[in-house]
Amino acid sequence: MDVFGTVVSAIDLTVKLVGYLQAVKGAKEDRRRLLSEISALGALLQVLHGRLGNSAISGAGGGFSNRLVIAGIEEPLRKCEEALRDAVERLERLVLNVSAGKSSSFAVKMKDIRWPFRQGEIRTMFDRIERLKSLVSLAFQTSLMEFVEMARDELVAVGLNMARIESTVSAIEADQRGAH
């Protein structure tokens, strides 16, 4: 899967995981912290999705033009998406196991679900999320620096063109004064 597809998948998984985290019982502090991190990650992934979309459309300036920047976030993004998928799948399996023979209501199923993650698993998930958030932030900064450099180059080019235009206008004025 390409980076864009992985981002879309990770966004979908964050939405599902937030729903489960809000509904499951137990480990209140872990759930609160994880819910906060997953929500922040979801927001960051939405921004990344937009930037990658701009890259595909505009090629440069609006998104990530540097393939190295995209390559730098690809592996952590994939690992984070895998961790999100694993968490969602575990919670979905629990819901299916608990709901055998019960009402099909999500709320009814979730009231019997207990927190299935151990402290080490939560720490690993936090670490992956933090690493991805840091790398995406660095990618944004790198992209911004590329944009600033591109804008500076454009301003220098405009300045050079203005100097040529001023020189040409001065030459035309001098020719017109000489003709009169």
mmCIF file of C-alpha atoms in Angstrom:
data_model
loop_
_atom_site.group_PDB
_atom_site.id
_atom_site.type_symbol
_atom_site.label_atom_id
_atom_site.label_comp_id
_atom_site.label_asym_id
_atom_site.label_seq_id
_atom_site.Cartn_x
_atom_site.Cartn_y
_atom_site.Cartn_z
ATOM 1 C CA MET A 1 0.000 0.000 0.000
ATOM 2 C CA ASP A 2 1.301 3.479 -0.812
ATOM 3 C CA VAL A 3 1.668 6.247 1.765
ATOM 4 C CA PHE A 4 -1.622 7.885 0.764
ATOM 5 C CA GLY A 5 -3.518 4.583 1.140
ATOM 6 C CA THR A 6 -1.847 3.875 4.474
ATOM 7 C CA VAL A 7 -2.880 7.309 5.745
ATOM 8 C CA VAL A 8 -6.497 6.726 4.665
ATOM 9 C CA SER A 9 -6.494 3.308 6.352
ATOM 10 C CA ALA A 10 -4.963 4.738 9.545
ATOM 11 C CA ILE A 11 -7.582 7.513 9.642
ATOM 12 C CA ASP A 12 -10.379 4.938 9.387
ATOM 13 C CA LEU A 13 -8.767 2.868 12.140
ATOM 14 C CA THR A 14 -8.407 5.872 14.464
ATOM 15 C CA VAL A 15 -12.124 6.600 14.080
ATOM 16 C CA LYS A 16 -13.017 2.982 14.920
ATOM 17 C CA LEU A 17 -10.574 2.856 17.814
ATOM 18 C CA VAL A 18 -11.909 6.091 19.309
ATOM 19 C CA GLY A 19 -15.404 4.564 19.269
ATOM 20 C CA TYR A 20 -14.192 1.448 21.057
ATOM 21 C CA LEU A 21 -12.120 3.404 23.578
ATOM 22 C CA GLN A 22 -15.110 5.511 24.488
ATOM 23 C CA ALA A 23 -17.309 2.451 25.004
ATOM 24 C CA VAL A 24 -15.125 -0.212 26.648
ATOM 25 C CA LYS A 25 -14.906 -0.526 30.439
ATOM 26 C CA GLY A 26 -11.858 -0.753 32.683
ATOM 27 C CA ALA A 27 -8.396 0.842 32.726
ATOM 28 C CA LYS A 28 -9.905 4.324 32.792
ATOM 29 C CA GLU A 29 -6.580 6.210 32.910
ATOM 30 C CA ASP A 30 -5.008 4.141 30.098
ATOM 31 C CA ARG A 31 -8.132 4.565 27.986
ATOM 32 C CA ARG A 32 -8.224 8.322 28.607
ATOM 33 C CA ARG A 33 -4.563 8.768 27.652
ATOM 34 C CA LEU A 34 -4.869 6.485 24.651
ATOM 35 C CA LEU A 35 -8.064 8.202 23.527
ATOM 36 C CA SER A 36 -6.288 11.550 23.695
ATOM 37 C CA GLU A 37 -3.284 10.254 21.711
ATOM 38 C CA ILE A 38 -5.439 8.474 19.116
ATOM 39 C CA SER A 39 -7.597 11.586 18.662
ATOM 40 C CA ALA A 40 -4.489 13.760 18.185
ATOM 41 C CA LEU A 41 -3.070 11.210 15.772
ATOM 42 C CA GLY A 42 -6.341 11.185 13.818
ATOM 43 C CA ALA A 43 -6.228 14.972 13.475
ATOM 44 C CA LEU A 44 -2.586 14.881 12.365
ATOM 45 C CA LEU A 45 -3.370 12.131 9.853
ATOM 46 C CA GLN A 46 -6.176 14.266 8.424
ATOM 47 C CA VAL A 47 -3.691 17.107 7.875
ATOM 48 C CA LEU A 48 -1.167 14.680 6.385
ATOM 49 C CA HIS A 49 -3.875 13.296 4.097
ATOM 50 C CA GLY A 50 -4.601 16.801 2.847
ATOM 51 C CA ARG A 51 -0.936 17.600 2.343
ATOM 52 C CA LEU A 52 -0.306 14.374 0.457
ATOM 53 C CA GLY A 53 -3.371 15.101 -1.673
ATOM 54 C CA ASN A 54 -2.022 18.571 -2.421
ATOM 55 C CA SER A 55 1.304 17.026 -3.365
ATOM 56 C CA ALA A 56 -0.368 14.722 -5.841
ATOM 57 C CA ILE A 57 -2.378 17.594 -7.328
ATOM 58 C CA SER A 58 0.091 20.466 -7.323
ATOM 59 C CA GLY A 59 3.395 18.618 -7.427
ATOM 60 C CA ALA A 60 5.112 21.180 -5.199
ATOM 61 C CA GLY A 61 4.491 24.028 -2.868
ATOM 62 C CA GLY A 62 1.159 22.869 -1.456
ATOM 63 C CA GLY A 63 2.223 19.467 -0.207
ATOM 64 C CA PHE A 64 5.258 17.272 0.130
ATOM 65 C CA SER A 65 7.417 17.655 -2.948
ATOM 66 C CA ASN A 66 10.431 15.866 -1.520
ATOM 67 C CA ARG A 67 10.193 12.089 -2.012
ATOM 68 C CA LEU A 68 12.735 11.622 0.789
ATOM 69 C CA VAL A 69 10.344 13.286 3.234
ATOM 70 C CA ILE A 70 7.567 10.901 2.221
ATOM 71 C CA ALA A 71 9.930 7.929 2.375
ATOM 72 C CA GLY A 72 10.995 9.003 5.873
ATOM 73 C CA ILE A 73 7.465 8.690 7.242
ATOM 74 C CA GLU A 74 6.431 5.611 5.270
ATOM 75 C CA GLU A 75 7.794 2.906 7.589
ATOM 76 C CA PRO A 76 6.698 4.495 10.905
ATOM 77 C CA LEU A 77 3.306 5.196 9.344
ATOM 78 C CA ARG A 78 2.973 1.565 8.283
ATOM 79 C CA LYS A 79 3.961 0.329 11.762
ATOM 80 C CA CYS A 80 1.525 2.709 13.414
ATOM 81 C CA GLU A 81 -1.246 1.602 11.037
ATOM 82 C CA GLU A 82 -0.458 -2.027 11.933
ATOM 83 C CA ALA A 83 -0.690 -1.231 15.660
ATOM 84 C CA LEU A 84 -4.014 0.549 15.139
ATOM 85 C CA ARG A 85 -5.324 -2.363 13.051
ATOM 86 C CA ASP A 86 -4.221 -4.856 15.714
ATOM 87 C CA ALA A 87 -5.974 -2.887 18.481
ATOM 88 C CA VAL A 88 -9.192 -2.572 16.467
ATOM 89 C CA GLU A 89 -9.158 -6.255 15.489
ATOM 90 C CA ARG A 90 -8.627 -7.330 19.110
ATOM 91 C CA LEU A 91 -11.514 -5.192 20.279
ATOM 92 C CA GLU A 92 -13.720 -6.424 17.421
ATOM 93 C CA ARG A 93 -12.946 -10.061 18.324
ATOM 94 C CA LEU A 94 -13.876 -9.354 21.930
ATOM 95 C CA VAL A 95 -17.159 -7.810 20.832
ATOM 96 C CA LEU A 96 -17.932 -10.861 18.689
ATOM 97 C CA ASN A 97 -17.078 -13.277 21.514
ATOM 98 C CA VAL A 98 -19.095 -11.386 24.121
ATOM 99 C CA SER A 99 -22.034 -10.780 21.820
ATOM 100 C CA ALA A 100 -22.612 -14.423 20.874
ATOM 101 C CA GLY A 101 -26.322 -14.916 21.508
ATOM 102 C CA LYS A 102 -26.876 -11.345 22.740
ATOM 103 C CA SER A 103 -28.526 -8.279 21.277
ATOM 104 C CA SER A 104 -26.887 -6.801 18.180
ATOM 105 C CA SER A 105 -26.748 -3.340 19.767
ATOM 106 C CA PHE A 106 -23.203 -1.938 19.926
ATOM 107 C CA ALA A 107 -23.889 -0.405 23.357
ATOM 108 C CA VAL A 108 -25.148 -3.733 24.738
ATOM 109 C CA LYS A 109 -22.091 -5.547 23.397
ATOM 110 C CA MET A 110 -19.658 -2.960 24.732
ATOM 111 C CA LYS A 111 -21.046 -2.907 28.280
ATOM 112 C CA ASP A 112 -19.608 -6.397 28.788
ATOM 113 C CA ILE A 113 -16.208 -5.723 27.199
ATOM 114 C CA ARG A 114 -13.258 -5.262 29.548
ATOM 115 C CA TRP A 115 -9.965 -3.553 28.715
ATOM 116 C CA PRO A 116 -7.891 -6.193 26.877
ATOM 117 C CA PHE A 117 -4.468 -4.492 26.722
ATOM 118 C CA ARG A 118 -1.509 -4.948 29.031
ATOM 119 C CA GLN A 119 0.626 -2.005 30.159
ATOM 120 C CA GLY A 120 3.509 -2.991 27.851
ATOM 121 C CA GLU A 121 1.207 -3.067 24.841
ATOM 122 C CA ILE A 122 -0.089 0.389 25.684
ATOM 123 C CA ARG A 123 3.477 1.707 26.045
ATOM 124 C CA THR A 124 4.400 0.250 22.630
ATOM 125 C CA MET A 125 1.341 1.861 21.065
ATOM 126 C CA PHE A 126 2.189 5.228 22.667
ATOM 127 C CA ASP A 127 5.774 4.950 21.424
ATOM 128 C CA ARG A 128 4.673 4.235 17.851
ATOM 129 C CA ILE A 129 2.165 7.069 17.888
ATOM 130 C CA GLU A 130 4.702 9.517 19.338
ATOM 131 C CA ARG A 131 7.355 8.501 16.816
ATOM 132 C CA LEU A 132 4.946 8.933 13.928
ATOM 133 C CA LYS A 133 3.723 12.294 15.212
ATOM 134 C CA SER A 134 7.332 13.493 15.554
ATOM 135 C CA LEU A 135 8.297 12.320 12.080
ATOM 136 C CA VAL A 136 5.204 13.812 10.474
ATOM 137 C CA SER A 137 5.897 17.098 12.272
ATOM 138 C CA LEU A 138 9.456 17.020 10.940
ATOM 139 C CA ALA A 139 8.113 16.265 7.473
ATOM 140 C CA PHE A 140 5.794 19.280 7.751
ATOM 141 C CA GLN A 141 8.724 21.450 8.827
ATOM 142 C CA THR A 142 10.875 20.153 5.974
ATOM 143 C CA SER A 143 8.062 20.757 3.524
ATOM 144 C CA LEU A 144 7.607 24.262 4.913
ATOM 145 C CA MET A 145 11.330 24.946 4.551
ATOM 146 C CA GLU A 146 11.182 23.722 0.946
ATOM 147 C CA PHE A 147 8.274 26.082 0.350
ATOM 148 C CA VAL A 148 10.130 29.002 1.938
ATOM 149 C CA GLU A 149 13.216 28.274 -0.182
ATOM 150 C CA MET A 150 11.074 28.026 -3.306
ATOM 151 C CA ALA A 151 9.355 31.340 -2.437
ATOM 152 C CA ARG A 152 12.744 32.956 -1.825
ATOM 153 C CA ASP A 153 14.005 31.717 -5.196
ATOM 154 C CA GLU A 154 10.864 33.077 -6.848
ATOM 155 C CA LEU A 155 11.348 36.450 -5.137
ATOM 156 C CA VAL A 156 14.960 36.589 -6.292
ATOM 157 C CA ALA A 157 13.807 35.795 -9.839
ATOM 158 C CA VAL A 158 11.127 38.494 -9.611
ATOM 159 C CA GLY A 159 13.749 40.949 -8.353
ATOM 160 C CA LEU A 160 16.035 40.115 -11.265
ATOM 161 C CA ASN A 161 13.149 40.534 -13.701
ATOM 162 C CA MET A 162 12.270 43.880 -12.092
ATOM 163 C CA ALA A 163 15.883 45.019 -12.499
ATOM 164 C CA ARG A 164 15.770 44.054 -16.200
ATOM 165 C CA ILE A 165 12.447 45.833 -16.643
ATOM 166 C CA GLU A 166 13.772 48.972 -14.930
ATOM 167 C CA SER A 167 16.878 48.851 -17.135
ATOM 168 C CA THR A 168 14.752 48.441 -20.266
ATOM 169 C CA VAL A 169 12.419 51.285 -19.219
ATOM 170 C CA SER A 170 15.443 53.519 -18.531
ATOM 171 C CA ALA A 171 16.876 52.674 -21.954
ATOM 172 C CA ILE A 172 13.538 53.461 -23.636
ATOM 173 C CA GLU A 173 13.282 56.767 -21.756
ATOM 174 C CA ALA A 174 16.827 57.658 -22.759
ATOM 175 C CA ASP A 175 16.076 56.795 -26.419
ATOM 176 C CA GLN A 176 12.916 58.909 -26.329
ATOM 177 C CA ARG A 177 14.788 61.898 -24.816
ATOM 178 C CA GLY A 178 17.477 61.529 -27.439
ATOM 179 C CA ALA A 179 14.866 61.414 -30.217
ATOM 180 C CA HIS A 180 13.299 64.731 -29.145
#
